Tab-separated table of C-alpha atoms in Angstrom:
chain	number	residue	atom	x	y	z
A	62	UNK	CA	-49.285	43.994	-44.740
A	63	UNK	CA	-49.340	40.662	-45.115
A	64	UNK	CA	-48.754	38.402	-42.197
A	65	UNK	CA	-46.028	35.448	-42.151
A	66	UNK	CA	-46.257	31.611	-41.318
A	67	UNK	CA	-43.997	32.731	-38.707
A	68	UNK	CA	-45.862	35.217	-37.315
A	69	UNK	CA	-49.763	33.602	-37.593
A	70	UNK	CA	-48.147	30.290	-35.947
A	71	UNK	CA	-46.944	32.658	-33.207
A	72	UNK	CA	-49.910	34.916	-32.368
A	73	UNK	CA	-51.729	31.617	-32.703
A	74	UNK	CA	-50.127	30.109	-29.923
A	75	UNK	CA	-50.557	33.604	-28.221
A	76	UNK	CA	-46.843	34.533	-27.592
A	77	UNK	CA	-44.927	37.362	-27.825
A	78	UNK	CA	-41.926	37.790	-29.575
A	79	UNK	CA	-39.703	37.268	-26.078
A	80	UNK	CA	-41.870	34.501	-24.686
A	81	UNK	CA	-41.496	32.557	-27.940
A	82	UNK	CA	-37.352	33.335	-28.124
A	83	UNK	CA	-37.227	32.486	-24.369
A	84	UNK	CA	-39.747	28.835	-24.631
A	85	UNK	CA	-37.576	27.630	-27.826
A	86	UNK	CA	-33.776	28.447	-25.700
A	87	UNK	CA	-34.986	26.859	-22.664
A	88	UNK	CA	-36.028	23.890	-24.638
A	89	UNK	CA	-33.057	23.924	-26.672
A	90	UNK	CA	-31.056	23.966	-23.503
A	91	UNK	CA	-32.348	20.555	-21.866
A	92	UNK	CA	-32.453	18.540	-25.427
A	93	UNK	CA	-28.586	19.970	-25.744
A	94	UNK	CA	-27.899	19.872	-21.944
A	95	UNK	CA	-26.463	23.243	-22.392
A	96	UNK	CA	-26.680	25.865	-19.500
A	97	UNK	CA	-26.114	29.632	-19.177
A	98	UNK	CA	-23.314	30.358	-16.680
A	99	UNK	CA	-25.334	33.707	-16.163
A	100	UNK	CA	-28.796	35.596	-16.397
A	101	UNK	CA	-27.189	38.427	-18.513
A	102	UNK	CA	-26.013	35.415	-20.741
A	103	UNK	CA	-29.514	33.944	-21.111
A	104	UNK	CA	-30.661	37.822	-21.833
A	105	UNK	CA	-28.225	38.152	-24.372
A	106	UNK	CA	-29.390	34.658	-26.329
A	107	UNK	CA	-32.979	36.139	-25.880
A	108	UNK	CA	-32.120	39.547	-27.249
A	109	UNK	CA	-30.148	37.726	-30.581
A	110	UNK	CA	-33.300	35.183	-30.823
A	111	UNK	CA	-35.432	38.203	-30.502
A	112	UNK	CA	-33.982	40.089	-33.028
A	113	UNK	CA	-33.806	37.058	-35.872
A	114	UNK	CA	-37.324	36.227	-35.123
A	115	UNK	CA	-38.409	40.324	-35.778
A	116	UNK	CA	-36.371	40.062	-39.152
A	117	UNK	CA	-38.138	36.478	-39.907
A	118	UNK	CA	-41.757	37.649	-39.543
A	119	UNK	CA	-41.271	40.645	-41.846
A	120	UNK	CA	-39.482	38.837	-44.682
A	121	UNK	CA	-40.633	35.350	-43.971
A	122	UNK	CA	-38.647	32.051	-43.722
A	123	UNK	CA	-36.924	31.086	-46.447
A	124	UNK	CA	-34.296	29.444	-45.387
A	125	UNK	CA	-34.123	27.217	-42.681
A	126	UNK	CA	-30.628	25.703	-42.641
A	127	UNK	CA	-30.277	26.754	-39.155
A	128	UNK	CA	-30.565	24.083	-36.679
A	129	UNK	CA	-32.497	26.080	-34.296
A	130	UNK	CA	-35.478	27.027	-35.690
A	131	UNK	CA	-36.294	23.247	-34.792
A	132	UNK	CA	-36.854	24.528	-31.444
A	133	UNK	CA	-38.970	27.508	-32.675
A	134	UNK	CA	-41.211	25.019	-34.192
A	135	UNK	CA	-41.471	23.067	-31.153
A	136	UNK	CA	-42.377	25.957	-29.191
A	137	UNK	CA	-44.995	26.605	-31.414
A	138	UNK	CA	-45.992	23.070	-32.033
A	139	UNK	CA	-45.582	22.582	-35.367
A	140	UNK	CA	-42.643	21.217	-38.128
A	141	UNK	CA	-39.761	23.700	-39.137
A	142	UNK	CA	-41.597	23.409	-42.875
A	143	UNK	CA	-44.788	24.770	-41.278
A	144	UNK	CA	-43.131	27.826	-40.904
A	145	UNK	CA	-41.488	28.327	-44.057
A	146	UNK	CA	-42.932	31.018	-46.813
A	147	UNK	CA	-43.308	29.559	-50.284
């Protein structure tokens, strides 16, 4: 199987999955200064961030309308276009 930009960019930077959902929400919280009320919130977030990420290294990025992956990218250290699958 082939790999994704997504997924090269993150085994690059030599993250799993949950360390590269949980690096992009904490840095999307201080840019937005947005807080979670709760740990089970900030587990939740992870879990959903998780779970797009999973879907997004097996089909690739093709799309990239949502705002976040901007943090994604800066958790990896490269552009949202870095990422995206031609």
């Amino acid at each position: 199987m082939t790999k994704t930009k997504l997924q090269i960019m993150r085994e690059k930077a030599d993250m799993t999955i949950e360390q590269l959902a949980m690096n992009a929400l904490m840095i999307q919280a201080v840019e937005l200064n947005r807080y979670y009320n709760s740990l089970e919130n900030f587990e939740c977030s992870v879990a959903n961030t998780v779970e797009l990420l999973e879907k997004r290294e097996i089909n690739g990025m093709r799309n990239v309308e949502n705002s976040n992956w901007i943090y994604i990218a800066q958790t990896l250290g490269c552009s949202v276009e870095d990422l995206v699958e031609e």
